[in-house]
CSV table of C-alpha atoms in Angstrom, one decimal:
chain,number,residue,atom,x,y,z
U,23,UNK,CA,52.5,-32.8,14.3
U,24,UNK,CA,52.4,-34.6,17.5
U,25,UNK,CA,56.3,-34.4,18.0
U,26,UNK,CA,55.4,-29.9,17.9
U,27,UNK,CA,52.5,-30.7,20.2
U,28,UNK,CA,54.4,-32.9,22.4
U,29,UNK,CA,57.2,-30.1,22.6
U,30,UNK,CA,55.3,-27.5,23.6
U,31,UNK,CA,53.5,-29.0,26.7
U,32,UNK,CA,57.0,-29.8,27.8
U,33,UNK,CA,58.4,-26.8,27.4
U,34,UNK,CA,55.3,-24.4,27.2
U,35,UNK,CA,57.7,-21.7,27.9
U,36,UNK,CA,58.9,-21.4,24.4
U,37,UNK,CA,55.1,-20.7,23.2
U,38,UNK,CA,55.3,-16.6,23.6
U,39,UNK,CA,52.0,-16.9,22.6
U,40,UNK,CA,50.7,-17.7,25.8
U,41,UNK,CA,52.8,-14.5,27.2
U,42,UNK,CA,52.2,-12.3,24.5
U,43,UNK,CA,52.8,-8.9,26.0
U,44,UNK,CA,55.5,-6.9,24.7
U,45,UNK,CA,56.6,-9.3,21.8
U,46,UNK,CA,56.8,-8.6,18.5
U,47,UNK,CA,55.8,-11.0,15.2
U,48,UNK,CA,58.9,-13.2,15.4
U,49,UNK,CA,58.8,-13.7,18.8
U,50,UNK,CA,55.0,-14.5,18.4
U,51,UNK,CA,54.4,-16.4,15.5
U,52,UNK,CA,57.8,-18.4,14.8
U,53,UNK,CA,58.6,-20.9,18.2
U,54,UNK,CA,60.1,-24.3,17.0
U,55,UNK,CA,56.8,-26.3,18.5
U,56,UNK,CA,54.9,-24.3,16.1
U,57,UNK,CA,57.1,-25.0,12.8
U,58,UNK,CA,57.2,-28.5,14.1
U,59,UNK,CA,53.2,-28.6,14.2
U,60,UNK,CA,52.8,-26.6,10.7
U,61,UNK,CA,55.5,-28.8,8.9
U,62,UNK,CA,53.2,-32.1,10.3
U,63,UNK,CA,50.1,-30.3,9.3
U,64,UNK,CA,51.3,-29.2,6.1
U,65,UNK,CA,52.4,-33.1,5.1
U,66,UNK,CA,49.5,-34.3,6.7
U,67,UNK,CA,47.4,-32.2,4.6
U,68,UNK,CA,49.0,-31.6,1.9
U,69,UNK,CA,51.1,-35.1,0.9
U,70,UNK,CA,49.7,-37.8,2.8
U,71,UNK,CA,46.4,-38.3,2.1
U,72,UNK,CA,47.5,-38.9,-1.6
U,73,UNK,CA,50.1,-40.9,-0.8
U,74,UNK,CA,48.1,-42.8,1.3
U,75,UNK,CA,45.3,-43.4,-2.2
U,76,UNK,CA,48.2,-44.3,-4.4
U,77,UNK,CA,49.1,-46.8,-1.6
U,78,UNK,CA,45.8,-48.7,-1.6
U,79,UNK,CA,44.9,-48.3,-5.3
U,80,UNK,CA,48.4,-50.4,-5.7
U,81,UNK,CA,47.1,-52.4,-3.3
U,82,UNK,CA,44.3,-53.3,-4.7
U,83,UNK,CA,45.4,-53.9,-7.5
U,84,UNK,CA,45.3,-58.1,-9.1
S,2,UNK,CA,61.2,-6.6,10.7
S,3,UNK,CA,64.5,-8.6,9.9
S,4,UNK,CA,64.4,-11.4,12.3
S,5,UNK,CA,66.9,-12.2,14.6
S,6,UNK,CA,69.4,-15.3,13.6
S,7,UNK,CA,67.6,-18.1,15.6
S,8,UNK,CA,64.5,-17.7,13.9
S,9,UNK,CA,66.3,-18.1,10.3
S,10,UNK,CA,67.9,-21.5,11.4
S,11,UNK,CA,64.2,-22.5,12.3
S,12,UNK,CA,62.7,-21.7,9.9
S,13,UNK,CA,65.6,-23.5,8.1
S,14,UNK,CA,65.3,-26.1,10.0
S,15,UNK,CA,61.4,-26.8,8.9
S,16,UNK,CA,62.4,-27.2,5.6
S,17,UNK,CA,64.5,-29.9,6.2
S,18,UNK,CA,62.5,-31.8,8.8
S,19,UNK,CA,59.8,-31.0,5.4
S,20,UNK,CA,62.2,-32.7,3.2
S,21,UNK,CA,62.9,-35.7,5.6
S,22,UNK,CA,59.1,-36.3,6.2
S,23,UNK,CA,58.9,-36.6,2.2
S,24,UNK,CA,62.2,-39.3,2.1
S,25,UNK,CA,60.4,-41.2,4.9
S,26,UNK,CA,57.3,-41.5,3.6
S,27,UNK,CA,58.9,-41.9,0.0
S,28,UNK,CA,61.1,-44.7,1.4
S,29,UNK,CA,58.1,-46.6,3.1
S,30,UNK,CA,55.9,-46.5,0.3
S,31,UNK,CA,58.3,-46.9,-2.1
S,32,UNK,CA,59.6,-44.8,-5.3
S,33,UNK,CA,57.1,-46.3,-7.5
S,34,UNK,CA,53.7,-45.1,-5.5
S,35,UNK,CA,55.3,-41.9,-4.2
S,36,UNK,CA,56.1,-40.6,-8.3
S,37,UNK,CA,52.3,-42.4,-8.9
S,38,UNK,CA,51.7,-38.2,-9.1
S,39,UNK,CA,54.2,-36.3,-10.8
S,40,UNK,CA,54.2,-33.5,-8.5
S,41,UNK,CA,55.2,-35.6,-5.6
S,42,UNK,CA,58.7,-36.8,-7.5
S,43,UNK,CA,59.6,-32.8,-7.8
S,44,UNK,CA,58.9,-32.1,-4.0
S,45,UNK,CA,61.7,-32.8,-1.8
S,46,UNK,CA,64.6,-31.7,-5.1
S,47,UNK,CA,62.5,-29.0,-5.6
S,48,UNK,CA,62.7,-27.9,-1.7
S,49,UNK,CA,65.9,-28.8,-1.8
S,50,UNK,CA,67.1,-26.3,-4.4
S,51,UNK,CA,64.4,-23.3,-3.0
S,52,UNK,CA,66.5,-23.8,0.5
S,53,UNK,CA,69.8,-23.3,-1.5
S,54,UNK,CA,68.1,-20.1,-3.2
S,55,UNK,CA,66.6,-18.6,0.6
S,56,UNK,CA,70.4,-19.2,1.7
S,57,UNK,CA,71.8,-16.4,-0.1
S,58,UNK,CA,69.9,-13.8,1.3
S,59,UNK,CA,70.9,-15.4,4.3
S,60,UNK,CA,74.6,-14.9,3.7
S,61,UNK,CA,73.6,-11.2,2.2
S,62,UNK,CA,72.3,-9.9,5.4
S,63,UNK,CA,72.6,-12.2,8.5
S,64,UNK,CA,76.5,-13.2,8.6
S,65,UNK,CA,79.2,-11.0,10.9
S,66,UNK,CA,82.2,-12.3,8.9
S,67,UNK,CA,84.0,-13.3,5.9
S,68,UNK,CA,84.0,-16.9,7.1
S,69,UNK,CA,80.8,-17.0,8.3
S,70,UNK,CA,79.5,-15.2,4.7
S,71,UNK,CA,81.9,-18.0,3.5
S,72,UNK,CA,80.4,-21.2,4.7
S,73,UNK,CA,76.7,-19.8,4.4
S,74,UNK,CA,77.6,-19.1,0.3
S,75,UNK,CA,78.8,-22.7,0.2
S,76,UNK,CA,75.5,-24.1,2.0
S,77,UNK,CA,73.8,-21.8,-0.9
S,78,UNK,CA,75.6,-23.6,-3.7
S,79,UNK,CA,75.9,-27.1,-2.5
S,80,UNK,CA,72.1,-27.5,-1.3
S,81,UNK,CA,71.3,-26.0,-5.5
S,82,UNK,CA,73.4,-28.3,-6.5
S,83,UNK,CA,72.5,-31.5,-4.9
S,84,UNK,CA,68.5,-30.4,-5.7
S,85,UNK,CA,69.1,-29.5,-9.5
S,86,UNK,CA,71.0,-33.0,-9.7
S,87,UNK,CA,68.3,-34.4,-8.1
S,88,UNK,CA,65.5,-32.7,-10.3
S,89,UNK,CA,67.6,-34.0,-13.5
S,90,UNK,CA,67.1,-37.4,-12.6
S,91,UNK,CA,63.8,-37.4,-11.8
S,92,UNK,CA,62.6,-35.1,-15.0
S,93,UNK,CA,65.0,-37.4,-16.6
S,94,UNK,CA,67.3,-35.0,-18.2
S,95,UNK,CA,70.3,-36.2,-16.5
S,96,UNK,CA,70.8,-40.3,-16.9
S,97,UNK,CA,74.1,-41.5,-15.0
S,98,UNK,CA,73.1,-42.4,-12.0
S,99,UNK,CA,76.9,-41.2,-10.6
S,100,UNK,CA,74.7,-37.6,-10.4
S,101,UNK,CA,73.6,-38.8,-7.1
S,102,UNK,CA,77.4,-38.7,-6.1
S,103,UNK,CA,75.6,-34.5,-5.4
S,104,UNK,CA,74.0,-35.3,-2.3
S,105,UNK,CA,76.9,-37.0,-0.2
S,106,UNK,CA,79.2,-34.1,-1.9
S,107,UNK,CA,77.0,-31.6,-0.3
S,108,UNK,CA,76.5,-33.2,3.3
S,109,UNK,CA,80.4,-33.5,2.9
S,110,UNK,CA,81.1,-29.8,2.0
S,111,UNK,CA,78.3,-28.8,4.3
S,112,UNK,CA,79.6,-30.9,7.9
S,113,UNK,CA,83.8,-29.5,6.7
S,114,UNK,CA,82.1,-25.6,6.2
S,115,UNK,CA,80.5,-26.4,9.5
S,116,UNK,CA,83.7,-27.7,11.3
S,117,UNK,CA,85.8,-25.4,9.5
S,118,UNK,CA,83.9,-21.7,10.2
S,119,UNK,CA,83.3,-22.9,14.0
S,120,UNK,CA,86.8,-21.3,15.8
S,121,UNK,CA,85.2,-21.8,19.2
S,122,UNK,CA,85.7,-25.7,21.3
S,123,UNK,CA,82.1,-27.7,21.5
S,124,UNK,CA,81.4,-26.0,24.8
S,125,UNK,CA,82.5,-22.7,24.6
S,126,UNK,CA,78.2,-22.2,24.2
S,127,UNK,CA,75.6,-23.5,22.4
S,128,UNK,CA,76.0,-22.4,19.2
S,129,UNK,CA,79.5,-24.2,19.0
S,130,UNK,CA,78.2,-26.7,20.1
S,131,UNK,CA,75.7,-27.0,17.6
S,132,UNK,CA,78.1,-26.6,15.4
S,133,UNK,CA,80.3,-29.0,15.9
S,134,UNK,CA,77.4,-31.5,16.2
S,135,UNK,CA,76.0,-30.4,13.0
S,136,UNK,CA,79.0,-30.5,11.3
S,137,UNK,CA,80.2,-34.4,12.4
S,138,UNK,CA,76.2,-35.4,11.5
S,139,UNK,CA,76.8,-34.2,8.0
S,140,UNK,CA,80.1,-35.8,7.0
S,141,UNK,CA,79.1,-39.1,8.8
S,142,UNK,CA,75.1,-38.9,7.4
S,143,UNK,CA,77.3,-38.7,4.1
S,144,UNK,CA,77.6,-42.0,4.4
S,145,UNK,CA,73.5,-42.6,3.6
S,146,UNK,CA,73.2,-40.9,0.4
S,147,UNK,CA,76.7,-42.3,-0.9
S,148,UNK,CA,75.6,-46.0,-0.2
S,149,UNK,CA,72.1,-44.8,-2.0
S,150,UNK,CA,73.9,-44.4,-5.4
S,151,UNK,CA,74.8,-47.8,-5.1
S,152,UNK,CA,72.1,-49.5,-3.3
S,153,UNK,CA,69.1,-47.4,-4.4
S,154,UNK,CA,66.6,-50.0,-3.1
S,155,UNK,CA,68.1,-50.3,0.1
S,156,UNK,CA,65.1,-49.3,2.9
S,157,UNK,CA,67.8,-48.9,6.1
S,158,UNK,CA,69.6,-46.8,3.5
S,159,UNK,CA,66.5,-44.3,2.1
S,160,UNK,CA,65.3,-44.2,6.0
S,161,UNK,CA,68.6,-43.7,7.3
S,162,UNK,CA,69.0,-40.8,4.7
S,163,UNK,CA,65.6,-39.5,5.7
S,164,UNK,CA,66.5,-39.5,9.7
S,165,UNK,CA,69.6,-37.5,9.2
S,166,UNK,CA,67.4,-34.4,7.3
S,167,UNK,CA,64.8,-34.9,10.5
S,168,UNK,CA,68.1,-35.0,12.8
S,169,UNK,CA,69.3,-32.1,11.2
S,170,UNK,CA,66.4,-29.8,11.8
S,171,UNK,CA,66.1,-30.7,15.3
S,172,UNK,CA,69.8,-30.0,15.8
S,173,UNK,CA,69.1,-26.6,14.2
S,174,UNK,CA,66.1,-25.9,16.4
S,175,UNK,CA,67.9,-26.4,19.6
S,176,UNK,CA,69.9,-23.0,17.9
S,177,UNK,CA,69.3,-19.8,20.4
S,178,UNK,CA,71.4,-16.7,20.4
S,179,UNK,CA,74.4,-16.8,23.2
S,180,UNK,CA,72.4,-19.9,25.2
S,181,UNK,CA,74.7,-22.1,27.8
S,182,UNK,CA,75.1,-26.2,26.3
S,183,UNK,CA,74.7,-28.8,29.4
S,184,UNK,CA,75.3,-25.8,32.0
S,185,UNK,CA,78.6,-24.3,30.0
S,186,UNK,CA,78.8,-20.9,28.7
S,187,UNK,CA,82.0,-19.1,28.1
S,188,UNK,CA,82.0,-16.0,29.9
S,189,UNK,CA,84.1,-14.6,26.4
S,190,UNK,CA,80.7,-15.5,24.7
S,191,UNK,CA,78.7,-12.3,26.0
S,192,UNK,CA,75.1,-12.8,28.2
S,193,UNK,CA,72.8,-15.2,28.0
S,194,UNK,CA,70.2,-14.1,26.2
S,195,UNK,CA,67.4,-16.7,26.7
């Protein structure tokens, strides 16, 4: 999520969304910094946080 | 409303930076957490197999040649492959552990349908480039999943396998339609679109 973050301040030209004019859905709504940023928010959502319970249950456990 | 190539490979390409965040974290927390909840064990196979499925439309309506329909139709069937083999073992259906032998087989047809559909040199623009790239990452990142069937507990091994998938879909989003490589662009390759 941070790496799509990261991305797109250094190359905020490939966000069309903040040039929007003229563009059509593609153009808008799939940029790589995006799909980097959805595929970290849909793990971090989505996987981790019960990964992250199994891990310290196990842990915790004698 | 069919999108243009580039945005395919991306989109592509988030799958399998998907499946590499699930072999990372699988590999740091190890397989006996991560398949703590069912589910989890079926995720990356699972993805795996769906990105095989989504590839045949791909070859259907986005490739210019009987090559290019070629190597896409073989990225369709390996990708299945590998996933279902995958999806055996872990629902337990299929018990040799020589079944993993489907993974390095499809990062080895994969990287040679790569190298093989590419006629152009690495710089001729960025798409050979690409190519090229993508294919030599596969058939040497073969060497990850092959060393897994025989050292499944290996963590350099199950990261190392992770990282190429990650690897893989960055490689793929650097993809743009007729785009120079380090300044080159063949003037036979057309305009620069972006």
């Amino acid at each position: 999520m941070l790496a799509g973050v990261a991305w797109a301040f250094l190359q905020p030209y490939r966000l069309t969304l903040l040039h929007p004019h003229g563009q059509g859905f593609w153009w808008l709504a799939i940029e790589p910094p995006l799909l980097v940023i959805l595929a970290g928010v849909v793990f971090a959502l989505l996987v981790a946080p019960g990964v992250i319970e199994d891990l310290e249950d196990q842990e915790d456990r004698p | 409303m069919q999108p243009p190539a580039e945005f395919v490979h991306w989109m592509f390409a988030t799958g399998l930076v998907l499946v590499g965040l699930c072999l990372l974290a699988q590999a740091v927390v190890g397989d006996e957490v991560w398949r703590r909840r069912p589910w989890r064990a079926y995720l990356w196979p699972s993805l795996a197999f769906t990105m095989g499925v989504l590839m045949w439309p791909v070859m259907v309506f986005f490739t210019n040649s009987t090559i290019h329909m070629l190597a896409h139709g073989s990225w369709a069937q390996v990708m299945m492959f590998s996933g279902a083999a995958e999806l055996g073992l872990v629902r337990g259906k299929l018990h040799s552990r020589y079944w993993r032998l489907a993974m390095p087989f499809a990062f080895l047809v994969s990287g040679a349908a790569f190298l093989i559909h590419e006629q152009n040199s690495w710089f001729f623009a960025r798409a050979a480039f690409l190519h090229h790239l993508i294919g030599w990452t596969l058939i040497i990142g073969a060497i990850f999943p092959l060393l897994a069937v025989f050292r499944p507990r290996s963590e350099a091994v199950r990261a190392g396998f992770a990282l190429t998938f990650v690897v893989l879909g960055v490689m793929l989003y650097c993809d743009r339609d007729t785009a120079p490589v380090f300044g080159h662009l063949s003037p036979l390759a057309g305009a620069q679109h972006r």
